[in-house]
Amino acid sequence: MSLESLKRIFGTYKPIVAMCHLDPLPGDPKYDKSKGMDYVIDRAHMNLKALQDGGVDAVMFSNEFSLPYLTKVDAVTSMAMARVIGELKDEIRIPFGVNVLWDATASCELAVATGAKFVREIFSGVYASDFGLWDTDAGRTVRRRNELGGADIALMYNILPEASAYLGSRSIEEIARSTVFNCQPDILCVSGATAGSKTDTSILARVKESVRDVPVFANTGVRVETVKEQLGIADGAVVGTAFKRNGDFFDLVDGEKVKEFMDAVFALRK
């Protein structure tokens, strides 16, 4: 994907993709049966409104609070996420994507079902993670996306995912180059150790230098005080924790934080 293609998807260069984290869903350990799905939908509605009113370029729906995550999700997770997105669909004014943690195939299936423009996941490589072994099958996942009619859905490959280590001795530059050659990702994502942890700018720069023709995103930890530095290297960013009330990963989005952040981004773009 070229930078022009990136602009066609997100409507701008250096896009900010905001996370719309979903509360625990049916089947998740922390799901609150007494509050039910209406509570999940109401919270997602509040987050979506704050993000869109704050001026973000795109939004990504993720079952972020399904901790601990599954590498192959139960069907109910995708069904619940599809219901949330369906309930909010008339309110969504910007491009949106999905991320079913940590199941690349389920993410692509959900994207096709809901009309999402992009998906972020661990599509390639083998990783030892807090959630077990991630043994991916990029070829099968991409074929599944295409056979469902989703060939136009952009794939964001997380090549340095949170809470994990690549099984092998290759450098991040080698991983980036071979992923681009073998898997043809639309976007590469580089992350910190956990959600909210700063993406290492030195690693970000090394990846960017290695794959000049593919957009590279900072995937975690971008904040208003670091966005200039991060976007000075990256072609875009995924932002979640920085938009939360008191910087609390598990809290709701703070609209004022979103506006402050996006004002800084708009200034950079000028």
Coordinates of C-alpha atoms in Angstrom, one line a residue:
M1 CA 0.0 0.0 0.0
S2 CA 1.3 3.4 -0.9
L3 CA 0.8 6.6 1.1
E4 CA -1.8 7.7 -1.4
S5 CA -3.7 4.5 -0.8
L6 CA -3.4 5.2 2.9
K7 CA -5.0 8.6 2.3
R8 CA -7.8 7.0 0.4
I9 CA -8.7 4.8 3.3
F10 CA -8.4 7.3 6.1
G11 CA -8.9 10.6 4.3
T12 CA -5.5 12.0 5.3
Y13 CA -1.8 11.5 5.7
K14 CA -0.5 10.6 9.2
P15 CA -4.0 9.3 10.3
I16 CA -4.9 8.7 13.9
V17 CA -6.9 5.5 14.4
A18 CA -8.7 5.7 17.7
M19 CA -9.5 2.6 19.7
C20 CA -13.1 2.0 20.7
H21 CA -12.6 -0.6 23.5
L22 CA -15.5 -2.8 24.2
D23 CA -16.4 -3.9 27.7
P24 CA -16.3 -7.6 28.5
L25 CA -18.6 -9.6 26.3
P26 CA -20.7 -12.8 26.9
G27 CA -18.3 -15.6 27.6
D28 CA -15.6 -13.3 28.9
P29 CA -14.5 -13.8 32.6
K30 CA -15.5 -10.3 33.5
Y31 CA -18.8 -10.1 31.6
D32 CA -21.5 -8.6 33.9
K33 CA -24.6 -10.6 33.2
S34 CA -26.7 -8.3 35.4
K35 CA -26.0 -5.4 33.1
G36 CA -26.0 -7.3 29.9
M37 CA -25.2 -6.3 26.3
D38 CA -27.2 -3.0 26.6
Y39 CA -24.5 -1.8 29.0
V40 CA -21.7 -2.8 26.6
I41 CA -23.5 -0.9 23.8
D42 CA -24.1 2.2 25.9
R43 CA -20.5 2.4 26.8
A44 CA -19.4 1.9 23.3
H45 CA -21.8 4.6 22.2
M46 CA -20.2 7.1 24.7
N47 CA -16.7 6.2 23.5
L48 CA -17.6 6.5 19.8
K49 CA -19.2 9.9 20.3
A50 CA -16.3 11.3 22.2
L51 CA -13.8 10.0 19.7
Q52 CA -15.7 11.3 16.6
D53 CA -16.5 14.7 18.2
G54 CA -12.8 15.0 19.1
G55 CA -11.8 14.7 15.4
V56 CA -10.1 11.4 15.1
D57 CA -9.6 10.1 11.5
A58 CA -10.8 6.5 12.1
V59 CA -12.0 4.2 14.8
M60 CA -11.2 0.6 15.5
F61 CA -13.6 -1.6 17.5
S62 CA -11.8 -4.2 19.7
N63 CA -12.8 -6.6 22.4
E64 CA -10.0 -5.1 24.5
F65 CA -11.5 -6.1 27.9
S66 CA -12.0 -9.8 27.0
L67 CA -8.9 -10.5 29.1
P68 CA -7.3 -13.0 29.2
Y69 CA -7.5 -13.2 25.4
L70 CA -8.0 -16.3 23.3
T71 CA -6.0 -17.0 20.2
K72 CA -9.1 -18.7 18.7
V73 CA -12.2 -16.9 19.9
D74 CA -15.6 -18.5 20.6
A75 CA -18.2 -17.6 18.1
V76 CA -20.2 -15.6 20.7
T77 CA -17.4 -13.0 20.8
S78 CA -17.7 -12.2 17.1
M79 CA -21.5 -12.3 17.4
A80 CA -21.5 -9.9 20.3
M81 CA -19.0 -7.5 18.5
A82 CA -21.2 -7.6 15.4
R83 CA -24.2 -6.6 17.4
V84 CA -22.4 -3.7 19.0
I85 CA -21.2 -2.4 15.7
G86 CA -24.6 -3.0 14.1
E87 CA -26.3 -1.0 16.9
L88 CA -23.8 1.9 16.3
K89 CA -23.6 1.7 12.6
D90 CA -25.9 4.7 11.9
E91 CA -23.7 6.9 14.1
I92 CA -20.4 6.0 12.6
R93 CA -19.2 9.0 10.4
I94 CA -15.6 8.0 9.8
P95 CA -13.8 4.9 8.5
F96 CA -13.8 2.0 11.0
G97 CA -11.9 -1.2 11.5
V98 CA -12.1 -4.2 13.8
N99 CA -9.7 -6.3 15.9
V100 CA -11.0 -9.6 17.5
L101 CA -8.2 -10.3 19.9
W102 CA -6.2 -12.4 19.1
D103 CA -7.9 -14.2 16.2
A104 CA -6.9 -13.0 12.7
T105 CA -9.4 -15.1 10.9
A106 CA -12.3 -14.0 13.1
S107 CA -11.2 -10.4 12.7
C108 CA -11.4 -10.7 8.9
E109 CA -14.8 -12.4 9.1
L110 CA -16.2 -9.7 11.3
A111 CA -14.8 -7.0 9.0
V112 CA -16.6 -8.5 6.0
A113 CA -19.9 -8.9 8.0
T114 CA -19.9 -5.3 9.3
G115 CA -18.4 -3.4 6.4
A116 CA -15.1 -2.5 8.1
K117 CA -12.4 -0.9 6.0
F118 CA -9.4 -2.4 7.9
V119 CA -8.3 -5.1 10.3
R120 CA -5.4 -5.1 12.8
E121 CA -4.0 -8.4 14.0
I122 CA -1.1 -10.8 14.3
F123 CA -1.2 -12.2 10.8
S124 CA 2.3 -13.6 10.4
G125 CA 5.1 -15.1 12.5
V126 CA 5.3 -17.3 15.5
Y127 CA 5.3 -15.7 19.0
A128 CA 5.6 -16.8 22.6
S129 CA 3.0 -14.7 24.4
D130 CA 1.2 -14.3 27.8
F131 CA -1.7 -16.1 26.1
G132 CA 0.2 -19.1 24.8
L133 CA 1.9 -19.7 21.4
W134 CA 0.7 -17.6 18.5
D135 CA 1.2 -19.8 15.5
T136 CA -0.2 -17.8 12.6
D137 CA -1.2 -18.8 9.0
A138 CA -1.2 -15.6 6.9
G139 CA -1.9 -17.5 3.7
R140 CA -5.0 -19.2 5.0
T141 CA -6.2 -16.0 6.7
V142 CA -5.9 -13.9 3.6
R143 CA -7.6 -16.5 1.5
R144 CA -10.5 -16.6 3.9
R145 CA -10.8 -12.8 3.7
N146 CA -10.9 -13.0 -0.1
E147 CA -13.3 -15.9 -0.4
L148 CA -15.8 -13.9 1.7
G149 CA -15.5 -11.0 -0.7
G150 CA -13.3 -8.8 1.5
A151 CA -10.2 -8.4 -0.7
D152 CA -10.4 -4.6 -0.3
I153 CA -10.2 -4.7 3.5
A154 CA -6.8 -3.4 4.4
L155 CA -4.7 -5.6 6.7
M156 CA -2.6 -4.0 9.5
Y157 CA 0.1 -6.5 10.4
N158 CA 1.4 -6.2 14.0
I159 CA 5.0 -7.4 13.6
L160 CA 6.0 -6.4 17.1
P161 CA 3.0 -7.3 19.2
E162 CA 2.4 -6.6 22.9
A163 CA 3.0 -9.2 25.6
S164 CA 5.0 -11.5 23.3
A165 CA 8.4 -12.3 21.8
Y166 CA 9.2 -13.5 18.3
L167 CA 10.4 -17.1 18.2
G168 CA 13.6 -16.8 16.3
S169 CA 16.8 -14.8 16.1
R170 CA 15.9 -12.5 13.2
S171 CA 16.2 -8.8 13.7
I172 CA 13.1 -6.6 13.5
E173 CA 14.4 -5.3 10.1
E174 CA 14.6 -8.8 8.7
I175 CA 11.1 -9.6 10.0
A176 CA 9.7 -6.4 8.4
R177 CA 11.4 -7.0 5.1
S178 CA 10.3 -10.6 4.8
T179 CA 6.8 -9.9 6.0
V180 CA 6.4 -7.3 3.2
F181 CA 7.9 -9.6 0.6
N182 CA 6.0 -12.8 1.6
C183 CA 2.7 -11.5 3.0
Q184 CA 2.2 -8.2 1.2
P185 CA 0.7 -6.3 4.2
D186 CA -1.1 -3.0 3.7
I187 CA 0.3 -1.5 6.9
L188 CA 2.9 -2.6 9.5
C189 CA 2.4 -1.9 13.2
V190 CA 5.1 -1.6 15.8
S191 CA 4.1 -1.8 19.5
G192 CA 5.4 -1.3 23.0
A193 CA 5.4 -4.0 25.7
T194 CA 1.7 -3.6 26.6
A195 CA -1.3 -1.4 25.6
G196 CA -0.4 2.1 26.6
S197 CA 3.4 1.5 26.6
K198 CA 5.4 3.8 24.3
T199 CA 6.5 2.5 21.0
D200 CA 10.3 2.6 20.9
T201 CA 11.1 5.3 18.4
S202 CA 14.5 3.7 17.5
I203 CA 12.7 0.4 16.6
L204 CA 10.1 2.4 14.7
A205 CA 12.7 4.2 12.7
R206 CA 14.5 0.9 11.9
V207 CA 11.3 -0.7 10.6
K208 CA 10.5 2.4 8.6
E209 CA 13.9 2.5 7.0
S210 CA 13.7 -1.2 6.1
V211 CA 10.3 -1.0 4.3
R212 CA 10.1 2.5 2.7
D213 CA 7.2 1.6 0.4
V214 CA 4.8 0.3 3.1
P215 CA 3.2 2.5 5.7
V216 CA 4.4 1.9 9.3
F217 CA 2.2 2.8 12.3
A218 CA 3.1 3.4 16.0
N219 CA 0.7 1.0 17.6
T220 CA 0.8 1.8 21.3
G221 CA 1.7 4.5 23.8
V222 CA 1.4 7.6 21.6
R223 CA 0.5 10.6 23.8
V224 CA 0.0 14.3 23.2
E225 CA 3.5 15.1 24.5
T226 CA 5.1 12.4 22.2
V227 CA 2.9 12.6 19.1
K228 CA 5.2 15.0 17.3
E229 CA 8.2 12.7 17.8
Q230 CA 6.2 9.5 16.9
L231 CA 4.6 11.0 13.7
G232 CA 8.0 12.4 12.7
I233 CA 8.8 8.8 12.0
A234 CA 5.6 6.8 11.6
D235 CA 3.0 7.2 8.9
G236 CA 0.2 7.0 11.4
A237 CA -0.7 5.9 14.9
V238 CA -3.2 3.8 16.8
V239 CA -4.3 5.5 20.0
G240 CA -6.2 4.1 22.9
T241 CA -5.0 4.7 26.5
A242 CA -4.0 8.4 25.9
F243 CA -7.7 9.2 25.2
K244 CA -9.0 7.7 28.5
R245 CA -10.1 9.5 31.6
N246 CA -7.1 10.0 33.9
G247 CA -5.1 7.9 31.4
D248 CA -6.8 4.7 32.8
F249 CA -6.8 2.0 30.2
F250 CA -10.1 0.6 31.6
D251 CA -12.0 3.9 31.8
L252 CA -14.2 5.7 29.3
V253 CA -12.8 8.1 26.6
D254 CA -12.3 11.7 27.7
G255 CA -13.5 14.0 24.9
E256 CA -11.3 16.8 26.0
K257 CA -8.2 14.6 25.9
V258 CA -9.2 13.6 22.3
K259 CA -9.6 17.2 21.2
E260 CA -6.3 18.3 22.8
F261 CA -4.5 15.4 21.1
M262 CA -6.0 16.0 17.7
D263 CA -5.3 19.7 17.9
A264 CA -1.7 18.8 18.2
V265 CA -2.0 16.5 15.2
F266 CA -3.7 19.1 13.1
A267 CA -0.9 21.5 13.9
L268 CA 1.7 19.0 12.8
R269 CA -0.1 18.4 9.5
K270 CA 0.0 22.0 8.7

